[in-house]
Tab-separated table of C-alpha atoms in Angstrom:
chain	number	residue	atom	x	y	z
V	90	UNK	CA	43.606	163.014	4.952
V	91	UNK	CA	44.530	166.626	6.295
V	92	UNK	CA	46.036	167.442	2.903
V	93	UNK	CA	42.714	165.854	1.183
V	94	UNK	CA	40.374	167.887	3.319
V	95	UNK	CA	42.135	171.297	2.654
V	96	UNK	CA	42.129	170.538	-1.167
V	97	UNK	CA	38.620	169.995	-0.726
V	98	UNK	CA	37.534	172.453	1.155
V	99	UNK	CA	39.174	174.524	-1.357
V	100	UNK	CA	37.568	173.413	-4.555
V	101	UNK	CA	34.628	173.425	-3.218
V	102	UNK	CA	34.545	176.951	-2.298
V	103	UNK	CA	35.786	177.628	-6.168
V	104	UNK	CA	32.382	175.754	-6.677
V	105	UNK	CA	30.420	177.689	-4.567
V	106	UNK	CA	31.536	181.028	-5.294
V	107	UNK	CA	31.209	181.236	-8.998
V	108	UNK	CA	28.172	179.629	-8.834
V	109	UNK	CA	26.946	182.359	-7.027
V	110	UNK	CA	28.602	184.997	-9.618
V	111	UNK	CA	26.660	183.304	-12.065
V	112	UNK	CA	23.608	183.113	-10.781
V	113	UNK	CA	24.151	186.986	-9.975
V	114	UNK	CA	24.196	187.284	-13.700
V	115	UNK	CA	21.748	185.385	-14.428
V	116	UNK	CA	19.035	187.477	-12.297
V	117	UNK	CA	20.557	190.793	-13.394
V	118	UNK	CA	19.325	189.565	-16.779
V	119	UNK	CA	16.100	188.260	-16.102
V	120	UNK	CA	15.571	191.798	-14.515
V	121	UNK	CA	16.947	193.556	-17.246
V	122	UNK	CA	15.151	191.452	-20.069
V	123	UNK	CA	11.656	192.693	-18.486
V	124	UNK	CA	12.197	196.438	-19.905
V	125	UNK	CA	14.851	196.089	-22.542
V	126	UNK	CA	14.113	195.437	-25.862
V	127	UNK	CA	15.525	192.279	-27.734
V	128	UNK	CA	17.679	194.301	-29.829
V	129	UNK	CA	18.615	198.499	-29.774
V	130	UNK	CA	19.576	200.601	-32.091
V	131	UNK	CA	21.642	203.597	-31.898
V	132	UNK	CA	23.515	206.394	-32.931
V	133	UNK	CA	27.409	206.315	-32.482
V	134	UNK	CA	27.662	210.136	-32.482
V	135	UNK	CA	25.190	212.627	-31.113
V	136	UNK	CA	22.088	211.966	-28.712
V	137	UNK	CA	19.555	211.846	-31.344
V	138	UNK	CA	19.063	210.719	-35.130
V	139	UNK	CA	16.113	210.911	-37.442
V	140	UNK	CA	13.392	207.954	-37.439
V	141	UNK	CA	12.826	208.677	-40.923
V	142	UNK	CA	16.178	208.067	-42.750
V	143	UNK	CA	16.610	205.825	-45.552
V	144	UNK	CA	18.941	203.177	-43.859
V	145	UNK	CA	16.272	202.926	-41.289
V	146	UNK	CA	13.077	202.863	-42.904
V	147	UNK	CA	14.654	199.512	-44.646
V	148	UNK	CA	15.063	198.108	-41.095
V	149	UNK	CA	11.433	198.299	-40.327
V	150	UNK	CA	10.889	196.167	-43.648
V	151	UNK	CA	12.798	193.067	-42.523
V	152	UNK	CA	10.438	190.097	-42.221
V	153	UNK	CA	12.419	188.991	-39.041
V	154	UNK	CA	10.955	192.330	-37.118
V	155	UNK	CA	7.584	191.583	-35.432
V	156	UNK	CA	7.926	194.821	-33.373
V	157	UNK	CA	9.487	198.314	-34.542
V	158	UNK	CA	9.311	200.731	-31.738
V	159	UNK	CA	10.612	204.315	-31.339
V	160	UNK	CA	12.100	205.552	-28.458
V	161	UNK	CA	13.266	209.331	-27.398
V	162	UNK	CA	14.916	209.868	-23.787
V	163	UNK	CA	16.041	212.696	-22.268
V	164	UNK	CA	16.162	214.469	-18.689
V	165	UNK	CA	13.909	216.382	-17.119
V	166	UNK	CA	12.312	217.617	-13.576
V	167	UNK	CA	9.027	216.430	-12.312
V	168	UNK	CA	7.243	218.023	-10.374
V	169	UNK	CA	4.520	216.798	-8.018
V	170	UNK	CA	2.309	219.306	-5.273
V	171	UNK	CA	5.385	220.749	-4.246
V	172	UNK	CA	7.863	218.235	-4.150
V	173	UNK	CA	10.085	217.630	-7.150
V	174	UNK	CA	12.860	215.564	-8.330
V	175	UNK	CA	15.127	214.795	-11.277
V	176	UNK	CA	14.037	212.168	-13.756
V	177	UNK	CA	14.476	210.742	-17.361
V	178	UNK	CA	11.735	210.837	-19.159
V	179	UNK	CA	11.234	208.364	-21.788
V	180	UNK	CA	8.654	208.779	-24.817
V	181	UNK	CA	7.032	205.422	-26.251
V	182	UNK	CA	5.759	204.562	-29.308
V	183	UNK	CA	1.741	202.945	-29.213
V	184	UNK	CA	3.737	199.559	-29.530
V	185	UNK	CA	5.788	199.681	-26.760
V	186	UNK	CA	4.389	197.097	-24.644
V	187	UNK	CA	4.795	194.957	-27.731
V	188	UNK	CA	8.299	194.993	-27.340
V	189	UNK	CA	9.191	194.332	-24.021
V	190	UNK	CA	7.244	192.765	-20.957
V	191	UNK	CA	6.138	195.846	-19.249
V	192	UNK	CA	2.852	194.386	-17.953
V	193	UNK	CA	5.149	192.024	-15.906
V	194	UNK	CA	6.812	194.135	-13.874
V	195	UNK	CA	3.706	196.326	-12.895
V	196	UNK	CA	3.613	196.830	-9.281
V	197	UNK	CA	0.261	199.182	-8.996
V	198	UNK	CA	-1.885	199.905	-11.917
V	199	UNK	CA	-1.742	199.654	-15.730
V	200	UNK	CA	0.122	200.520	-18.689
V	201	UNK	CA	-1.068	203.342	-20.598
V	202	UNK	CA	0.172	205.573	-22.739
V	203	UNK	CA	-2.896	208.010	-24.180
V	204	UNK	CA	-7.021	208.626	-24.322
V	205	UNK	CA	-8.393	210.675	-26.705
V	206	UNK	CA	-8.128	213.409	-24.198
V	207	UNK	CA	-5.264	212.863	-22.184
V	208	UNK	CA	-1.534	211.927	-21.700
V	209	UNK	CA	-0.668	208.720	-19.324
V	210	UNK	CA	2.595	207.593	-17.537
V	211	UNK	CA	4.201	205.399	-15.996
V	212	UNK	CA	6.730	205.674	-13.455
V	213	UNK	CA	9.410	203.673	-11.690
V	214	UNK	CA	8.700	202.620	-7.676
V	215	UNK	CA	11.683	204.739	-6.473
V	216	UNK	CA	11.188	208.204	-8.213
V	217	UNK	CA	7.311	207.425	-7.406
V	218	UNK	CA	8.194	207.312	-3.811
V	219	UNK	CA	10.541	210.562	-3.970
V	220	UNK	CA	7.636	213.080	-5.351
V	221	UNK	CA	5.076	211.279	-3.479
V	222	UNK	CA	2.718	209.907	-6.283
V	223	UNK	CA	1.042	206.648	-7.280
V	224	UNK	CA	-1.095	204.926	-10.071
V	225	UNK	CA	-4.748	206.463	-10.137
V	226	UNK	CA	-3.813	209.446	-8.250
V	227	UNK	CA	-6.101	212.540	-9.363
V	228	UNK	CA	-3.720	215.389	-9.662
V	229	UNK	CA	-1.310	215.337	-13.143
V	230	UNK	CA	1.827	214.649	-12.583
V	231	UNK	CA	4.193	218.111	-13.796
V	232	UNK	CA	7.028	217.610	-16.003
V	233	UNK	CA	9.413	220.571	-17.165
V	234	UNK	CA	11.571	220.348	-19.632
V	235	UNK	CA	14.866	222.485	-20.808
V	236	UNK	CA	14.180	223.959	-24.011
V	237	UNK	CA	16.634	222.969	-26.901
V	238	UNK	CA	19.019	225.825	-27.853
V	239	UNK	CA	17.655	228.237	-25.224
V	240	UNK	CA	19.947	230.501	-22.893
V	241	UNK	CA	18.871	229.833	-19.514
V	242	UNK	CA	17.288	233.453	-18.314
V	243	UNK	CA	18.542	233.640	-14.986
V	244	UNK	CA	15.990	236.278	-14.370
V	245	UNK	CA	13.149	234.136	-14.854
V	246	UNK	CA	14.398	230.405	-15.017
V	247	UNK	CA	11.195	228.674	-15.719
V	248	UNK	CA	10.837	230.344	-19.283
V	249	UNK	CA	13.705	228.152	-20.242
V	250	UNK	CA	11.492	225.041	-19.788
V	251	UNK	CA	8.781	223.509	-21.628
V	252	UNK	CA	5.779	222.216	-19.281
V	253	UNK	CA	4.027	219.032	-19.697
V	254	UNK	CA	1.380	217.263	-17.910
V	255	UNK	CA	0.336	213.269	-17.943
V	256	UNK	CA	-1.959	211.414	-15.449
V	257	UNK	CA	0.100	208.639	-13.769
V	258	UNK	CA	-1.818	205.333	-14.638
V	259	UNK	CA	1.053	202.858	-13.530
V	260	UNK	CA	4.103	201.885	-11.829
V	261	UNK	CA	6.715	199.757	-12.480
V	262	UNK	CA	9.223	197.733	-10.064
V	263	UNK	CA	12.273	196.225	-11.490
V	264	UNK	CA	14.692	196.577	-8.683
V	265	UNK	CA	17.184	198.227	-10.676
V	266	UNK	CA	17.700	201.777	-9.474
V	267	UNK	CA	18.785	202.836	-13.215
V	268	UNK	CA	15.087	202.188	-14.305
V	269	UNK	CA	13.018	202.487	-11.025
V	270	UNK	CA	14.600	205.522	-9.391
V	271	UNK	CA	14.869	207.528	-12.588
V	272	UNK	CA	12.309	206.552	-15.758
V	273	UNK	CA	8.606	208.240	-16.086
V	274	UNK	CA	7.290	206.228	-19.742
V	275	UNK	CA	5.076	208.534	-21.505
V	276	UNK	CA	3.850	208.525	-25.734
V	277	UNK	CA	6.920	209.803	-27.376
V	278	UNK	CA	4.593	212.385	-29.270
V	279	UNK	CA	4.276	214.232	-25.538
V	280	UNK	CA	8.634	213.724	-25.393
V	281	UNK	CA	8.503	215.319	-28.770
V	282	UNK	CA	6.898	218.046	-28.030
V	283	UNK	CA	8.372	219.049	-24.887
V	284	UNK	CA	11.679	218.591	-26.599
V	285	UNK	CA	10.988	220.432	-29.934
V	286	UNK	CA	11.665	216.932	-32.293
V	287	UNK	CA	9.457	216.030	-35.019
V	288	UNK	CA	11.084	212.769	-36.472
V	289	UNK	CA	13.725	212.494	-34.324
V	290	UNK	CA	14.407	209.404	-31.797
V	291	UNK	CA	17.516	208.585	-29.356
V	292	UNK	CA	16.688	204.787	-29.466
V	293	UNK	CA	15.322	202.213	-31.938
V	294	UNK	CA	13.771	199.031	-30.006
V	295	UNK	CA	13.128	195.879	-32.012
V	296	UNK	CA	11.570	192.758	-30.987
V	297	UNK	CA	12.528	189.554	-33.265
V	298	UNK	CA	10.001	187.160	-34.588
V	299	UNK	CA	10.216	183.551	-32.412
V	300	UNK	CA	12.690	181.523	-33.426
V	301	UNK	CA	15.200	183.844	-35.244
V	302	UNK	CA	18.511	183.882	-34.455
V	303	UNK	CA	19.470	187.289	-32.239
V	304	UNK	CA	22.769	187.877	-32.610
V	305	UNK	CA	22.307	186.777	-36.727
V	306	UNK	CA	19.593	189.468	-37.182
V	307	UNK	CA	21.514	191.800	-34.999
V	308	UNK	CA	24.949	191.127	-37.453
V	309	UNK	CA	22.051	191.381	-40.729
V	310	UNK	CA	20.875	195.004	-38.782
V	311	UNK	CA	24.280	196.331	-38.381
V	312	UNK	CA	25.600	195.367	-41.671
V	313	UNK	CA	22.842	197.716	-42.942
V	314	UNK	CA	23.583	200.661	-41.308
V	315	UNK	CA	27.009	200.996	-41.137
V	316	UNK	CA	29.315	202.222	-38.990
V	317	UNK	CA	26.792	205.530	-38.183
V	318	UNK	CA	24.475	203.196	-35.997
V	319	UNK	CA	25.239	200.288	-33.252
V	320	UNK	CA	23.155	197.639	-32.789
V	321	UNK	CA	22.669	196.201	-29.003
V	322	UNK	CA	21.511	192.803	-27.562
V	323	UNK	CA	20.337	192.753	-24.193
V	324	UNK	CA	23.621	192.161	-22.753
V	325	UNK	CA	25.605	194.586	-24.969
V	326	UNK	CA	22.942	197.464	-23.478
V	327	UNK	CA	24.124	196.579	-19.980
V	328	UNK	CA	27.728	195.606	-21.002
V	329	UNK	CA	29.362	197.610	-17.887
V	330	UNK	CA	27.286	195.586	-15.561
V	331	UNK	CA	27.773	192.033	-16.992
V	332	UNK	CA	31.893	193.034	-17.468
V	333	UNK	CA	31.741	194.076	-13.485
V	334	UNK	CA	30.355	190.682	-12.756
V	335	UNK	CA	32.281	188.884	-14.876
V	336	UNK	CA	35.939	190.472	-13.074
V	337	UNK	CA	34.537	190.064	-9.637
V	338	UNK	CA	34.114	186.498	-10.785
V	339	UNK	CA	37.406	185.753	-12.314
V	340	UNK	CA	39.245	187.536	-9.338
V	341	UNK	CA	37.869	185.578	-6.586
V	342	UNK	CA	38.765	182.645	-8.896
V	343	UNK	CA	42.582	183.321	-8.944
V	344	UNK	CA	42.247	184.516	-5.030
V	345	UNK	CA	40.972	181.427	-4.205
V	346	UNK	CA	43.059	179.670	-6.822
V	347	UNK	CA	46.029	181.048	-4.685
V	348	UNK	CA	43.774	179.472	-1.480
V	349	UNK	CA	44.151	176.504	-3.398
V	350	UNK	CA	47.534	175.971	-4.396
V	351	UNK	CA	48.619	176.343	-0.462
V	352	UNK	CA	45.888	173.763	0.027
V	353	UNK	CA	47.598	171.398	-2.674
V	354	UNK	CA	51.494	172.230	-1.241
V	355	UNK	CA	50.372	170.183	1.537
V	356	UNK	CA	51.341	167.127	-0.737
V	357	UNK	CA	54.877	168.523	-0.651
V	358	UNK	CA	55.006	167.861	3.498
V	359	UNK	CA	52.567	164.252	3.136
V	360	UNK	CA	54.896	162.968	0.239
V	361	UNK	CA	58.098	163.957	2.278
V	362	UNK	CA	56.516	162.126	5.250
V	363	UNK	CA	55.561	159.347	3.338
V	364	UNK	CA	59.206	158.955	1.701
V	365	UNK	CA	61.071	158.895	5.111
V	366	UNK	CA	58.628	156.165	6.449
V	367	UNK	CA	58.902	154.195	3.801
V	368	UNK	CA	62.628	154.504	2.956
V	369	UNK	CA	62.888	150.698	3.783
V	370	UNK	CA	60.411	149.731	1.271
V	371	UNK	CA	62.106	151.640	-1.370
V	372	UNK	CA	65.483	149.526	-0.493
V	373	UNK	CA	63.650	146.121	-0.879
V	374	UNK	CA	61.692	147.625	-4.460
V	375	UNK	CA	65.490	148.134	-5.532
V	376	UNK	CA	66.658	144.795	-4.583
V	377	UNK	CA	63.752	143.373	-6.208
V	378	UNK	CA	64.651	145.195	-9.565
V	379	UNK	CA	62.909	148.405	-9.583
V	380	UNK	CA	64.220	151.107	-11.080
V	381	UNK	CA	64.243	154.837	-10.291
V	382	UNK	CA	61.833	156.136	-12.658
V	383	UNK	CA	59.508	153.011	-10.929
V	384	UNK	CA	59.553	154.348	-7.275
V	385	UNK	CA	59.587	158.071	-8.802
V	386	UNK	CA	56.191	157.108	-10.668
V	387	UNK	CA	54.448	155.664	-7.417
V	388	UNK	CA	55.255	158.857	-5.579
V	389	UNK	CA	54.078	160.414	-7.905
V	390	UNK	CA	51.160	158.552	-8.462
V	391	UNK	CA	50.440	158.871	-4.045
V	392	UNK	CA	50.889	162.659	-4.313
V	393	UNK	CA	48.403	163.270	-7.252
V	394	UNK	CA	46.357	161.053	-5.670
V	395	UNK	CA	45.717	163.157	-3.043
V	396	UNK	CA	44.830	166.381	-5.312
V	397	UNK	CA	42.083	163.341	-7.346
V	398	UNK	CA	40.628	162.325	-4.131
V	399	UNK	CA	40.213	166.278	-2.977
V	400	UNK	CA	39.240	167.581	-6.262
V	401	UNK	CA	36.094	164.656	-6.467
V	402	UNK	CA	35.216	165.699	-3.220
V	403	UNK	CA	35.768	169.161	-3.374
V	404	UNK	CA	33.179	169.325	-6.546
V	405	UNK	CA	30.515	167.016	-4.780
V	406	UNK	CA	30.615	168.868	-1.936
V	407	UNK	CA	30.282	172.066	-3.674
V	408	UNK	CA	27.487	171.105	-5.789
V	409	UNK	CA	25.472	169.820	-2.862
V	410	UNK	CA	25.759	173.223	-0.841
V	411	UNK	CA	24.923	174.845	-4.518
V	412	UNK	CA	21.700	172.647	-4.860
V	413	UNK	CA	20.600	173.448	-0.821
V	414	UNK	CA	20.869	177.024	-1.527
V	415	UNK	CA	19.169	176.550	-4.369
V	416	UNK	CA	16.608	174.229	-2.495
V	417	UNK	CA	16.438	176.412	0.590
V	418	UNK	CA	18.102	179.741	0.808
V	419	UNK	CA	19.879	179.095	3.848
V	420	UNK	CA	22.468	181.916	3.183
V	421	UNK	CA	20.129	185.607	2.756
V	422	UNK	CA	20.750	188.670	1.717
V	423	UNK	CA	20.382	191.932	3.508
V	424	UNK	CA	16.690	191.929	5.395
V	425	UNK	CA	16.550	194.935	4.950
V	426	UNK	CA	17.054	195.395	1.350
V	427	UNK	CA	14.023	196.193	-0.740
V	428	UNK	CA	15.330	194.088	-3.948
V	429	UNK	CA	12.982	190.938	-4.779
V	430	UNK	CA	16.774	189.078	-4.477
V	431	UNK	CA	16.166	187.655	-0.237
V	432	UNK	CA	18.605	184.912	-0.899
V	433	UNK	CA	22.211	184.591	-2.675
V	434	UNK	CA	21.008	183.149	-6.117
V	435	UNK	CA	23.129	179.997	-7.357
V	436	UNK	CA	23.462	178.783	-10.791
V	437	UNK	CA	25.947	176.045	-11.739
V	438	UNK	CA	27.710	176.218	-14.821
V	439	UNK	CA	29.371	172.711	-16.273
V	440	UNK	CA	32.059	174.902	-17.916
V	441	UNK	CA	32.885	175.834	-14.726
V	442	UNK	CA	33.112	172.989	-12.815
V	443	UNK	CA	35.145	171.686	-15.072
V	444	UNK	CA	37.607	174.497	-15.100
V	445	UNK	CA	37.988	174.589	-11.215
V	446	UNK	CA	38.789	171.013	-11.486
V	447	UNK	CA	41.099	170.850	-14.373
V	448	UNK	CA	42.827	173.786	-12.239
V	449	UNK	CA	43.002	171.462	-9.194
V	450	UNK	CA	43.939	168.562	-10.420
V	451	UNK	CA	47.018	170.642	-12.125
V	452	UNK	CA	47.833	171.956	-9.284
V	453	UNK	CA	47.926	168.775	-7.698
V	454	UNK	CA	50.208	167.412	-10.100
V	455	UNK	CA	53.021	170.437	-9.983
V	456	UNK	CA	53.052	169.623	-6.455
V	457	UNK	CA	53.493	166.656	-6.176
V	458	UNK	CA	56.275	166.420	-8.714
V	459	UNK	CA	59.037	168.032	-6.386
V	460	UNK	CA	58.321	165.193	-3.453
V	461	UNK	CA	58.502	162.873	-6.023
V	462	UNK	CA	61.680	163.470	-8.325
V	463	UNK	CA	64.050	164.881	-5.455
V	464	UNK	CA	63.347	163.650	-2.471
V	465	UNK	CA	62.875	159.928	-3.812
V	466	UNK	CA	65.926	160.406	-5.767
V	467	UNK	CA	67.577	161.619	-2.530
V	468	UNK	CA	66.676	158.672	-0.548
V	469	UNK	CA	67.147	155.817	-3.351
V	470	UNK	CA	70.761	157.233	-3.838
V	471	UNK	CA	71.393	155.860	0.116
């Protein structure tokens, strides 16, 4: 039973702990999904590309597009009654909120882009915070930007920027500091001029028609731009991210793999045990005909039944603390962090519940093959 428990106690923290990888991933995504576009196109060289060539244009005709939206990004400072702070401004075509799901991840105000008068933005909580502005708020909101080609005069450093103004309508929480730390949205005709582009853009964004296949249309997209242009899915944009998770992941796997296998080498000391006490029983199973490779197979048999028993346990222990946490919460986060994320998030994957226990129960059975062949054979040759 001691060598049960540890096995386990064992699996089931294998359960536990890439359960709560993936559900890691999983909310990373759901975040992410809420201001990235379905599918992104850009350029493999060079920070910008035109809008308007050829290869492009026949993009925008595919009858799986619903949405076709240009995007131009670049940085810039902001500048707010005296208090200022570095930002990335991104420019917006009308159909932006078309695209992605913007209007869910408002935290004060609304979504504009343009009147017939003036520029809107809208900015994320954390760069908000940092120049001291909100949504409605009756002063313009300053950006400068660094002209294109332009020594900077060192004499007079502001002539080397381009001044822009928009009235901050909105603001936007994600709780991703890449997004709500850094990005102002404004129309991409204000980025445009600031920047001194007329057709240029530094991102595509698409949104699919439901029901198509993504990563079909996204093979059908990149096929028809060649190797100029790459073509993104949601997880591709954030591929650093999801690759960090996924390596955390795998290496507390094998560290706890290792966890395991000196949980399962406990066999080695039961079956050794359970050979000396029953050395008498193995003399009668002789004298009643049994063979070696008999007794060899019911040690074997005891010693992998330890790792079954362990491994079934393990996993049904495991999934019940997975579905209380995912009942209850009992294990938080930080208090004090600001993210939406209180609790550790759990998903269970079958994939890898089956992989922890296929692991286990191999483990189980290397082990309890050295008990078995030598030290039977060692006691059946007295």
């Amino acid at each position: 039973m001691v060598a049960v428990c540890g096995v386990c106690v064992a699996t089931a923290a294998m359960i536990c702990a890439m359960s709560v990888f993936d559900g890691f991933h999983e909310f990373v995504s759901g975040m992410f999904s809420n201001l990235d576009p379905e599918l992104k196109i850009t350029a493999v060289k060079g920070k910008t590309f035109s809008s308007q060539e050829e290869n492009i244009l026949q993009i925008e005709s595919f009858p799986e597009i619903e949405v076709f939206s240009e995007v131009l990004e670049d940085n810039v400072l902001l500048k707010y009654r005296g208090r200022q702070a570095l930002g990335r401004l991104k420019g917006v075509s009308d159909n932006f909120s078309q695209s992605t799901a913007i209007d869910s991840i408002l935290f004060d105000g609304e979504f504009k882009l343009h009147d017939e008068v003036n520029n809107f933005g809208t900015i994320g909580i954390g760069l908000g915070m940092q120049i001291g502005i909100g949504a409605g708020f009756a002063f313009p909101l300053e950006i400068e930007a660094p002209k294109r080609n332009v020594k900077i005069n060192l004499s007079n450093p502001s002539a080397s920027f381009s001044p822009g103004y928009v009235y901050v309508t909105g603001v936007f929480r994600t709780d991703q500091e890449i997004y709500d730390n850094q990005l102002l949205i404004v129309p991409i005709a204000l980025t445009r001029e600031l920047f001194d582009y007329e057709t240029e853009v530094s991102a595509i964004e698409i949104k699919l028609k439901s029901g198509e296949n993504i990563d079909k249309i996204r093979d059908k997209i990149q096929k028809a731009l060649g190797e100029n242009f790459k073509v993104d899915n949601r997880s591709q944009q954030h591929d650093y991210t999801f690759r960090m998770i996924n390596m955390e992941k795998w290496m507390t796997f094998l560290i706890l793999t290792f966890i395991c296998l000196i949980a399962v080498f406990n066999v080695v000391s039961s079956l050794s045990m359970l050979i000396v006490e029953k050395k008498e029983d193995i003399v009668i199973l002789k004298n009643l005909g049994a063979d070696s490779k008999l007794i060899y197979r019911i040690f074997l048999f005891e010693g992998w039944m330890i790792s079954i028993i362990g491994a079934i346990s393990g996993v049904a222990l495991g999934l019940s603390l997975c579905f209380l946490q995912q009942q209850f919460g009992w294990i938080k986060l930080n208090p004090g962090d600001l993210s939406a994320l209180t609790a550790y998030p759990i998903v269970v994957s079958f994939s890898d519940v089956l992989i922890v226990l296929v692991t286990v129960l191999i483990l189980g059975l290397l082990a309890a093959l050295y008990p078995a062949r030598y030290l039977s054979n060692k006691w059946l040759k007295n």
